[in-house]
Every structure is written in C-alpha cells, then in structure tokens.
PDB file of C-alpha atoms in Angstrom:
ATOM      1  CA  UNK A  29      -5.779   0.738  56.914  1.00 56.00           C
ATOM      2  CA  UNK A  30      -6.027  -1.322  60.159  1.00 65.00           C
ATOM      3  CA  UNK A  31      -3.640  -4.556  60.260  1.00 71.00           C
ATOM      4  CA  UNK A  32      -4.252  -5.454  63.651  1.00 80.00           C
ATOM      5  CA  UNK A  33      -6.942  -4.817  66.382  1.00 89.00           C
ATOM      6  CA  UNK A  34      -6.471  -5.970  70.006  1.00 91.00           C
ATOM      7  CA  UNK A  35      -5.968  -4.742  73.764  1.00 95.00           C
ATOM      8  CA  UNK A  36      -2.578  -4.373  75.329  1.00 96.00           C
ATOM      9  CA  UNK A  37      -3.279  -5.066  79.145  1.00 98.00           C
ATOM     10  CA  UNK A  38      -1.374  -4.608  82.475  1.00 98.00           C
ATOM     11  CA  UNK A  39       1.932  -3.508  80.917  1.00 98.00           C
ATOM     12  CA  UNK A  40       4.781  -4.216  83.263  1.00 98.00           C
ATOM     13  CA  UNK A  41       7.816  -1.940  82.130  1.00 98.00           C
ATOM     14  CA  UNK A  42      11.215  -2.014  83.602  1.00 98.00           C
ATOM     15  CA  UNK A  43      13.242   0.829  82.540  1.00 98.00           C
ATOM     16  CA  UNK A  44      17.080   0.989  82.185  1.00 98.00           C
ATOM     17  CA  UNK A  45      19.272   4.021  81.022  1.00 98.00           C
ATOM     18  CA  UNK A  46      21.658   2.533  78.525  1.00 98.00           C
ATOM     19  CA  UNK A  47      24.992   4.112  76.725  1.00 98.00           C
ATOM     20  CA  UNK A  48      23.454   5.300  73.534  1.00 98.00           C
ATOM     21  CA  UNK A  49      26.834   4.127  71.457  1.00 98.00           C
ATOM     22  CA  UNK A  50      25.155   0.717  72.228  1.00 97.00           C
ATOM     23  CA  UNK A  51      21.985   1.254  70.179  1.00 98.00           C
ATOM     24  CA  UNK A  52      23.564   3.113  67.077  1.00 96.00           C
ATOM     25  CA  UNK A  53      23.706   0.059  64.919  1.00 94.00           C
ATOM     26  CA  UNK A  54      20.235  -0.749  65.567  1.00 95.00           C
ATOM     27  CA  UNK A  55      18.745   2.686  64.485  1.00 96.00           C
ATOM     28  CA  UNK A  56      16.476   2.393  61.428  1.00 94.00           C
ATOM     29  CA  UNK A  57      17.578   4.966  58.599  1.00 92.00           C
ATOM     30  CA  UNK A  58      15.911   8.573  59.046  1.00 93.00           C
ATOM     31  CA  UNK A  59      15.691   8.268  62.792  1.00 96.00           C
ATOM     32  CA  UNK A  60      17.452   9.427  65.809  1.00 97.00           C
ATOM     33  CA  UNK A  61      17.303   8.383  69.384  1.00 98.00           C
ATOM     34  CA  UNK A  62      14.901  10.204  71.785  1.00 98.00           C
ATOM     35  CA  UNK A  63      15.964  10.980  75.259  1.00 98.00           C
ATOM     36  CA  UNK A  64      14.134  11.778  78.155  1.00 98.00           C
ATOM     37  CA  UNK A  65      15.847  14.459  80.525  1.00 97.00           C
ATOM     38  CA  UNK A  66      19.305  13.962  78.775  1.00 97.00           C
ATOM     39  CA  UNK A  67      18.990  10.089  79.341  1.00 98.00           C
ATOM     40  CA  UNK A  68      18.876   7.080  76.936  1.00 98.00           C
ATOM     41  CA  UNK A  69      16.154   4.837  77.871  1.00 98.00           C
ATOM     42  CA  UNK A  70      15.925   1.048  77.067  1.00 98.00           C
ATOM     43  CA  UNK A  71      12.588  -1.045  78.415  1.00 98.00           C
ATOM     44  CA  UNK A  72      11.748  -4.278  78.985  1.00 98.00           C
ATOM     45  CA  UNK A  73       8.201  -4.770  78.583  1.00 98.00           C
ATOM     46  CA  UNK A  74       5.746  -7.708  79.553  1.00 98.00           C
ATOM     47  CA  UNK A  75       1.973  -7.644  78.706  1.00 98.00           C
ATOM     48  CA  UNK A  76      -1.189  -9.340  77.475  1.00 97.00           C
ATOM     49  CA  UNK A  77      -2.208  -9.367  74.270  1.00 92.00           C
ATOM     50  CA  UNK A  78      -6.212  -9.565  74.064  1.00 94.00           C
ATOM     51  CA  UNK A  79      -9.070 -10.071  71.638  1.00 89.00           C
ATOM     52  CA  UNK A  80      -6.684  -9.843  68.860  1.00 84.00           C
ATOM     53  CA  UNK A  81      -8.109  -9.635  65.407  1.00 80.00           C
ATOM     54  CA  UNK A  82      -5.919  -9.442  62.108  1.00 72.00           C
ATOM     55  CA  UNK A  83      -7.614  -7.582  59.262  1.00 58.00           C
ATOM     56  CA  UNK A  84     -10.947  -7.819  61.172  1.00 56.00           C
ATOM     57  CA  UNK A  85     -10.851 -11.406  61.727  1.00 55.00           C
ATOM     58  CA  UNK A  86     -10.149 -13.298  65.218  1.00 60.00           C
ATOM     59  CA  UNK A  87      -7.722 -15.948  64.822  1.00 66.00           C
ATOM     60  CA  UNK A  88      -8.740 -19.298  66.483  1.00 55.00           C
ATOM     61  CA  UNK A  89      -6.297 -20.027  69.547  1.00 54.00           C
ATOM     62  CA  UNK A  90      -4.346 -16.823  68.849  1.00 67.00           C
ATOM     63  CA  UNK A  91      -6.718 -14.163  70.483  1.00 75.00           C
ATOM     64  CA  UNK A  92      -4.960 -14.217  73.888  1.00 90.00           C
ATOM     65  CA  UNK A  93      -1.325 -14.469  74.595  1.00 92.00           C
ATOM     66  CA  UNK A  94       1.478 -13.013  76.435  1.00 95.00           C
ATOM     67  CA  UNK A  95       4.350 -10.844  74.902  1.00 95.00           C
ATOM     68  CA  UNK A  96       7.867  -9.784  76.087  1.00 97.00           C
ATOM     69  CA  UNK A  97      10.024  -7.403  74.375  1.00 97.00           C
ATOM     70  CA  UNK A  98      12.810  -5.243  74.839  1.00 98.00           C
ATOM     71  CA  UNK A  99      12.726  -1.871  72.962  1.00 98.00           C
ATOM     72  CA  UNK A 100      14.458   1.350  72.774  1.00 98.00           C
ATOM     73  CA  UNK A 101      12.772   5.212  71.885  1.00 98.00           C
ATOM     74  CA  UNK A 102      13.388   6.904  68.567  1.00 98.00           C
ATOM     75  CA  UNK A 103      12.073   9.878  66.765  1.00 97.00           C
ATOM     76  CA  UNK A 104      11.849  10.943  63.127  1.00 96.00           C
ATOM     77  CA  UNK A 105      11.505  14.433  61.849  1.00 95.00           C
ATOM     78  CA  UNK A 106       8.903  14.296  58.588  1.00 92.00           C
ATOM     79  CA  UNK A 107       8.058  17.502  57.295  1.00 90.00           C
ATOM     80  CA  UNK A 108       8.850  19.298  60.309  1.00 93.00           C
ATOM     81  CA  UNK A 109       6.867  17.191  62.548  1.00 94.00           C
ATOM     82  CA  UNK A 110       8.364  14.577  64.916  1.00 96.00           C
ATOM     83  CA  UNK A 111       6.969  11.084  64.921  1.00 96.00           C
ATOM     84  CA  UNK A 112       8.201   9.496  68.131  1.00 97.00           C
ATOM     85  CA  UNK A 113       8.243   5.688  68.098  1.00 97.00           C
ATOM     86  CA  UNK A 114      10.128   2.485  69.528  1.00 97.00           C
ATOM     87  CA  UNK A 115      12.659  -0.048  68.008  1.00 97.00           C
ATOM     88  CA  UNK A 116      12.622  -3.272  69.309  1.00 95.00           C
ATOM     89  CA  UNK A 117      15.513  -5.635  69.748  1.00 96.00           C
ATOM     90  CA  UNK A 118      13.287  -8.795  70.228  1.00 95.00           C
ATOM     91  CA  UNK A 119       9.815  -9.513  70.757  1.00 93.00           C
ATOM     92  CA  UNK A 120       8.870 -13.275  72.743  1.00 94.00           C
ATOM     93  CA  UNK A 121       5.427 -14.565  72.124  1.00 92.00           C
ATOM     94  CA  UNK A 122       4.084 -18.119  72.763  1.00 92.00           C
ATOM     95  CA  UNK A 123       2.931 -19.269  69.356  1.00 78.00           C
ATOM     96  CA  UNK A 124       5.026 -20.160  66.275  1.00 60.00           C
ATOM     97  CA  UNK A 125       2.241 -18.572  63.922  1.00 59.00           C
ATOM     98  CA  UNK A 126       2.425 -14.970  65.654  1.00 59.00           C
ATOM     99  CA  UNK A 127       6.254 -14.858  65.059  1.00 55.00           C
ATOM    100  CA  UNK A 128       5.359 -16.007  61.698  1.00 55.00           C
ATOM    101  CA  UNK A 129       3.049 -13.402  60.745  1.00 61.00           C
ATOM    102  CA  UNK A 130       5.095 -10.623  62.590  1.00 55.00           C
ATOM    103  CA  UNK A 131       8.456 -11.532  60.972  1.00 52.00           C
ATOM    104  CA  UNK A 132       6.723 -11.969  57.608  1.00 59.00           C
ATOM    105  CA  UNK A 133       4.340  -8.843  57.490  1.00 58.00           C
ATOM    106  CA  UNK A 134       6.497  -6.331  59.679  1.00 53.00           C
ATOM    107  CA  UNK A 135       9.755  -7.875  59.585  1.00 58.00           C
ATOM    108  CA  UNK A 136      10.331  -7.897  63.305  1.00 66.00           C
ATOM    109  CA  UNK A 137      12.623  -9.997  65.314  1.00 74.00           C
ATOM    110  CA  UNK A 138      10.043 -12.094  66.953  1.00 81.00           C
ATOM    111  CA  UNK A 139      10.989 -15.346  68.884  1.00 89.00           C
ATOM    112  CA  UNK A 140       8.553 -18.243  70.124  1.00 91.00           C
ATOM    113  CA  UNK A 141       9.000 -19.628  73.405  1.00 95.00           C
ATOM    114  CA  UNK A 142       6.833 -21.247  76.072  1.00 96.00           C
ATOM    115  CA  UNK A 143       4.923 -18.349  78.149  1.00 97.00           C
ATOM    116  CA  UNK A 144       2.816 -18.123  81.086  1.00 97.00           C
ATOM    117  CA  UNK A 145       1.210 -15.386  83.274  1.00 98.00           C
ATOM    118  CA  UNK A 146      -0.390 -14.492  86.622  1.00 98.00           C
ATOM    119  CA  UNK A 147      -2.881 -11.744  86.907  1.00 98.00           C
ATOM    120  CA  UNK A 148      -4.513 -11.321  90.320  1.00 97.00           C
ATOM    121  CA  UNK A 149      -5.887  -9.112  92.728  1.00 95.00           C
ATOM    122  CA  UNK A 150      -5.586 -10.049  96.572  1.00 90.00           C
ATOM    123  CA  UNK A 151      -6.013  -8.113  99.923  1.00 89.00           C
ATOM    124  CA  UNK A 152      -6.088  -4.833  97.842  1.00 90.00           C
ATOM    125  CA  UNK A 153      -2.664  -5.437  95.720  1.00 97.00           C
ATOM    126  CA  UNK A 154      -2.174  -6.349  92.198  1.00 98.00           C
ATOM    127  CA  UNK A 155      -0.167  -8.907  91.316  1.00 98.00           C
ATOM    128  CA  UNK A 156       1.367  -9.224  87.674  1.00 98.00           C
ATOM    129  CA  UNK A 157       4.183 -11.643  86.617  1.00 98.00           C
ATOM    130  CA  UNK A 158       4.980 -12.763  83.033  1.00 98.00           C
ATOM    131  CA  UNK A 159       7.313 -15.881  82.391  1.00 98.00           C
ATOM    132  CA  UNK A 160       9.091 -17.256  79.360  1.00 98.00           C
ATOM    133  CA  UNK A 161      11.176 -20.089  78.814  1.00 97.00           C
ATOM    134  CA  UNK A 162      14.651 -20.195  77.028  1.00 93.00           C
ATOM    135  CA  UNK A 163      16.228 -23.427  78.698  1.00 90.00           C
ATOM    136  CA  UNK A 164      15.575 -22.061  81.960  1.00 94.00           C
ATOM    137  CA  UNK A 165      12.483 -19.873  82.908  1.00 97.00           C
ATOM    138  CA  UNK A 166      12.828 -16.046  83.253  1.00 98.00           C
ATOM    139  CA  UNK A 167      10.089 -13.896  84.721  1.00 98.00           C
ATOM    140  CA  UNK A 168       8.832 -10.052  85.234  1.00 98.00           C
ATOM    141  CA  UNK A 169       6.932  -9.441  88.387  1.00 98.00           C
ATOM    142  CA  UNK A 170       5.175  -6.605  89.753  1.00 98.00           C
ATOM    143  CA  UNK A 171       3.242  -5.800  92.843  1.00 98.00           C
ATOM    144  CA  UNK A 172       1.038  -2.761  92.596  1.00 98.00           C
ATOM    145  CA  UNK A 173      -1.718  -0.846  94.338  1.00 97.00           C
ATOM    146  CA  UNK A 174      -5.177  -1.731  92.546  1.00 97.00           C
ATOM    147  CA  UNK A 175      -6.326   1.767  91.807  1.00 96.00           C
ATOM    148  CA  UNK A 176      -5.338   3.079  88.311  1.00 97.00           C
ATOM    149  CA  UNK A 177      -4.420   6.829  88.032  1.00 97.00           C
ATOM    150  CA  UNK A 178      -4.265   8.975  84.961  1.00 97.00           C
ATOM    151  CA  UNK A 179      -0.624   9.795  83.806  1.00 96.00           C
ATOM    152  CA  UNK A 180       0.881  13.358  84.630  1.00 96.00           C
ATOM    153  CA  UNK A 181       1.672  15.698  81.762  1.00 94.00           C
ATOM    154  CA  UNK A 182       5.487  15.636  80.849  1.00 95.00           C
ATOM    155  CA  UNK A 183       6.338  12.716  83.043  1.00 98.00           C
ATOM    156  CA  UNK A 184       8.503   9.753  82.760  1.00 98.00           C
ATOM    157  CA  UNK A 185       5.469   7.498  82.425  1.00 98.00           C
ATOM    158  CA  UNK A 186       4.146  10.082  79.546  1.00 98.00           C
ATOM    159  CA  UNK A 187       7.471   9.762  77.769  1.00 98.00           C
ATOM    160  CA  UNK A 188       7.676   5.947  77.845  1.00 98.00           C
ATOM    161  CA  UNK A 189       4.180   5.118  76.668  1.00 97.00           C
ATOM    162  CA  UNK A 190       3.587   8.071  74.454  1.00 96.00           C
ATOM    163  CA  UNK A 191       5.530   6.657  71.597  1.00 96.00           C
ATOM    164  CA  UNK A 192       2.898   5.784  68.648  1.00 95.00           C
ATOM    165  CA  UNK A 193       5.365   4.500  65.951  1.00 95.00           C
ATOM    166  CA  UNK A 194       7.160   1.363  65.426  1.00 93.00           C
ATOM    167  CA  UNK A 195      10.198   1.679  63.200  1.00 94.00           C
ATOM    168  CA  UNK A 196      12.149  -1.206  61.771  1.00 90.00           C
ATOM    169  CA  UNK A 197      15.565  -1.516  60.320  1.00 87.00           C
ATOM    170  CA  UNK A 198      15.623  -3.060  56.853  1.00 79.00           C
ATOM    171  CA  UNK A 199      18.806  -2.656  54.886  1.00 75.00           C
ATOM    172  CA  UNK A 200      18.718   0.569  53.237  1.00 76.00           C
ATOM    173  CA  UNK A 201      15.234   1.327  53.953  1.00 84.00           C
ATOM    174  CA  UNK A 202      12.985   1.872  56.989  1.00 88.00           C
ATOM    175  CA  UNK A 203       9.941   0.026  57.792  1.00 86.00           C
ATOM    176  CA  UNK A 204       7.314   2.049  60.086  1.00 90.00           C
ATOM    177  CA  UNK A 205       3.698   1.715  61.249  1.00 90.00           C
ATOM    178  CA  UNK A 206       1.371   3.458  63.469  1.00 92.00           C
ATOM    179  CA  UNK A 207      -0.154   2.274  66.706  1.00 94.00           C
ATOM    180  CA  UNK A 208      -3.319   4.089  67.821  1.00 95.00           C
ATOM    181  CA  UNK A 209      -4.412   4.081  71.432  1.00 96.00           C
ATOM    182  CA  UNK A 210      -5.615   6.463  74.258  1.00 96.00           C
ATOM    183  CA  UNK A 211      -3.481   7.677  76.932  1.00 97.00           C
ATOM    184  CA  UNK A 212      -2.862   4.994  79.494  1.00 98.00           C
ATOM    185  CA  UNK A 213      -3.804   5.037  83.194  1.00 98.00           C
ATOM    186  CA  UNK A 214      -0.648   3.896  85.723  1.00 98.00           C
ATOM    187  CA  UNK A 215      -0.457   2.017  88.746  1.00 98.00           C
ATOM    188  CA  UNK A 216       1.675   2.938  91.653  1.00 98.00           C
ATOM    189  CA  UNK A 217       4.276  -0.028  91.955  1.00 98.00           C
ATOM    190  CA  UNK A 218       4.903  -1.204  95.531  1.00 97.00           C
ATOM    191  CA  UNK A 219       7.779  -3.705  94.415  1.00 97.00           C
ATOM    192  CA  UNK A 220       9.177  -5.836  91.698  1.00 98.00           C
ATOM    193  CA  UNK A 221      11.527  -8.601  90.910  1.00 98.00           C
ATOM    194  CA  UNK A 222      13.069  -9.447  87.535  1.00 98.00           C
ATOM    195  CA  UNK A 223      14.594 -12.959  86.870  1.00 98.00           C
ATOM    196  CA  UNK A 224      16.621 -12.542  83.560  1.00 97.00           C
ATOM    197  CA  UNK A 225      19.900 -12.817  81.760  1.00 97.00           C
ATOM    198  CA  UNK A 226      20.252 -10.221  79.236  1.00 98.00           C
ATOM    199  CA  UNK A 227      23.309 -11.770  77.517  1.00 97.00           C
ATOM    200  CA  UNK A 228      21.693 -14.994  77.159  1.00 96.00           C
ATOM    201  CA  UNK A 229      18.292 -13.577  75.628  1.00 96.00           C
ATOM    202  CA  UNK A 230      19.294 -10.505  73.839  1.00 96.00           C
ATOM    203  CA  UNK A 231      23.033 -10.962  73.329  1.00 95.00           C
ATOM    204  CA  UNK A 232      26.383 -10.090  74.424  1.00 96.00           C
ATOM    205  CA  UNK A 233      26.183  -6.055  74.157  1.00 96.00           C
ATOM    206  CA  UNK A 234      23.268  -6.095  76.675  1.00 98.00           C
ATOM    207  CA  UNK A 235      25.061  -8.112  79.311  1.00 97.00           C
ATOM    208  CA  UNK A 236      25.696  -4.642  80.851  1.00 97.00           C
ATOM    209  CA  UNK A 237      21.854  -4.517  82.149  1.00 98.00           C
ATOM    210  CA  UNK A 238      22.566  -7.567  84.186  1.00 98.00           C
ATOM    211  CA  UNK A 239      24.482  -5.257  86.359  1.00 97.00           C
ATOM    212  CA  UNK A 240      22.316  -2.506  86.512  1.00 97.00           C
ATOM    213  CA  UNK A 241      19.355  -1.340  88.778  1.00 97.00           C
ATOM    214  CA  UNK A 242      16.246  -0.207  86.694  1.00 98.00           C
ATOM    215  CA  UNK A 243      15.780   3.419  86.656  1.00 98.00           C
ATOM    216  CA  UNK A 244      12.159   2.982  87.025  1.00 98.00           C
ATOM    217  CA  UNK A 245       9.532   0.566  87.150  1.00 98.00           C
ATOM    218  CA  UNK A 246       5.924   1.182  85.790  1.00 98.00           C
ATOM    219  CA  UNK A 247       2.693  -0.804  85.588  1.00 98.00           C
ATOM    220  CA  UNK A 248       0.349   0.731  82.870  1.00 98.00           C
ATOM    221  CA  UNK A 249      -3.470  -0.365  82.473  1.00 98.00           C
ATOM    222  CA  UNK A 250      -3.371  -0.452  78.647  1.00 98.00           C
ATOM    223  CA  UNK A 251      -6.342  -0.044  76.597  1.00 98.00           C
ATOM    224  CA  UNK A 252      -7.659  -1.160  72.876  1.00 96.00           C
ATOM    225  CA  UNK A 253      -5.158  -0.592  70.298  1.00 94.00           C
ATOM    226  CA  UNK A 254      -4.920  -0.358  66.715  1.00 93.00           C
ATOM    227  CA  UNK A 255      -1.941  -1.347  64.339  1.00 89.00           C
ATOM    228  CA  UNK A 256      -2.117   0.363  60.879  1.00 84.00           C
ATOM    229  CA  UNK A 257      -0.461  -1.112  57.812  1.00 68.00           C
ATOM    230  CA  UNK A 258       3.228  -0.455  57.483  1.00 64.00           C
ATOM    231  CA  UNK A 259       4.787   1.613  54.963  1.00 66.00           C
ATOM    232  CA  UNK A 260       8.798   1.899  53.750  1.00 55.00           C
ATOM    233  CA  UNK A 261      10.810   4.887  53.344  1.00 61.00           C
ATOM    234  CA  UNK A 262      14.549   5.433  52.404  1.00 52.00           C
TER     235      UNK A 262
END
C-alpha cells in the first residue's frame, strides 16, 4: 500500500566519512552498516518535497515544502537478499503537522523549524539553497551546471542514491518501509557552501563533522517517489 506519493527534487547531498563506532547505537535491530569502498558515509541532504499526497489525498498547505536530514547507510539481509537503506538521525521540516504525522506513523525523529529555499537558473548556472533556523539560520548551497546527466554504474553517486529502504530503531523492534523511485540523474557541482553547526543541530557526538571537509558533494535531480506502508520486524 502506498502511504505517500510526492516528488523529491533538487537533492543537495553533502557526504562525510565518519567513524563507524559513532553510529553503532543508532543501528536498528537486524541491520548493519553499509560501506562504499571501505568507507562509512554520513550525508546531510536538503531537497524539495513537491505535490505531496497522503493516502492519495493532497493536504492543503502541505503539498510543497523543504526538508533537510542527516542520515547514514545500512543494509539488511532478508532470505539471502540484501535490502539497502538509510537511517535518519534527524529530519527538519517547516510545518508542525508534517512532523506530527511522520513521528506518529513512522516513528522518525522529525523536528519543525522555519525554512526557506532558493532554486534559480541564471547565466548557465543552477543555484540551490536550503535554509533552516534554530535560533540562527543555517544553510546548504550548491552551484552546478544546468544539464543533468545519467548516473554511472558502481559510482559513489549510485551508492548514495540507490538505497530504497528506510529503517528505524524502535526499542527491540525495527520499523522498515520501502521507497520506490527510478534512478536519478545528477548535476556536475561547481562549488558549494555550508553554514551549519552539527553539534548544536545534531548533538555532541556529531561535533566531529564541524572539523571535516566533505568527502564529496552531489546534486541529484530526483523524481516522483512512493513510500510504502511500514512494517515491523524483531
């Protein structure tokens, strides 16, 4: 059953390498960390939620909005088949009702903050900026070429974007849900700026990200998506 249909567009993805030990306490039961070429990745992702429908119905004043999340990558072996997915540390959205639904239904860690965006094409350059406010304003900004290209097989971009499950730690159970979408095209990133305090937004254990240079920066076009109804496993 489709719980949610929407479009995820213009995904600005800032990737870091992180010590796997930091993430162990966040691992949902039955999952393990997923590595790319021996490296453990954590990503800060900003994007637009567009044309959102819950259970097939558009929600007035809640169809188009920004989201910024911090996530890492896991996998789960089920009957010999690997499900590759993500675990969210925190997801920021601009409207309380969004946080209420997500926290109630999916038990995710959603927080409501004032947000704004800039998406502009000018002089052959694409500018993407997502901003959110927690006492101070923080932002992700990317400048990129305007022509999106297909992803390359076995690339870092494919690893980051081809995780189709969401896993949530819930005491002795794991909540999981499937996200369906086609492969995404990507833009060539020319430069980026990041204004954030990981310690203040995400907690002391992520202070280390304040002192790291991102391992990579990506901009994905995105697509229409469908989120299936969750299920629980022990």
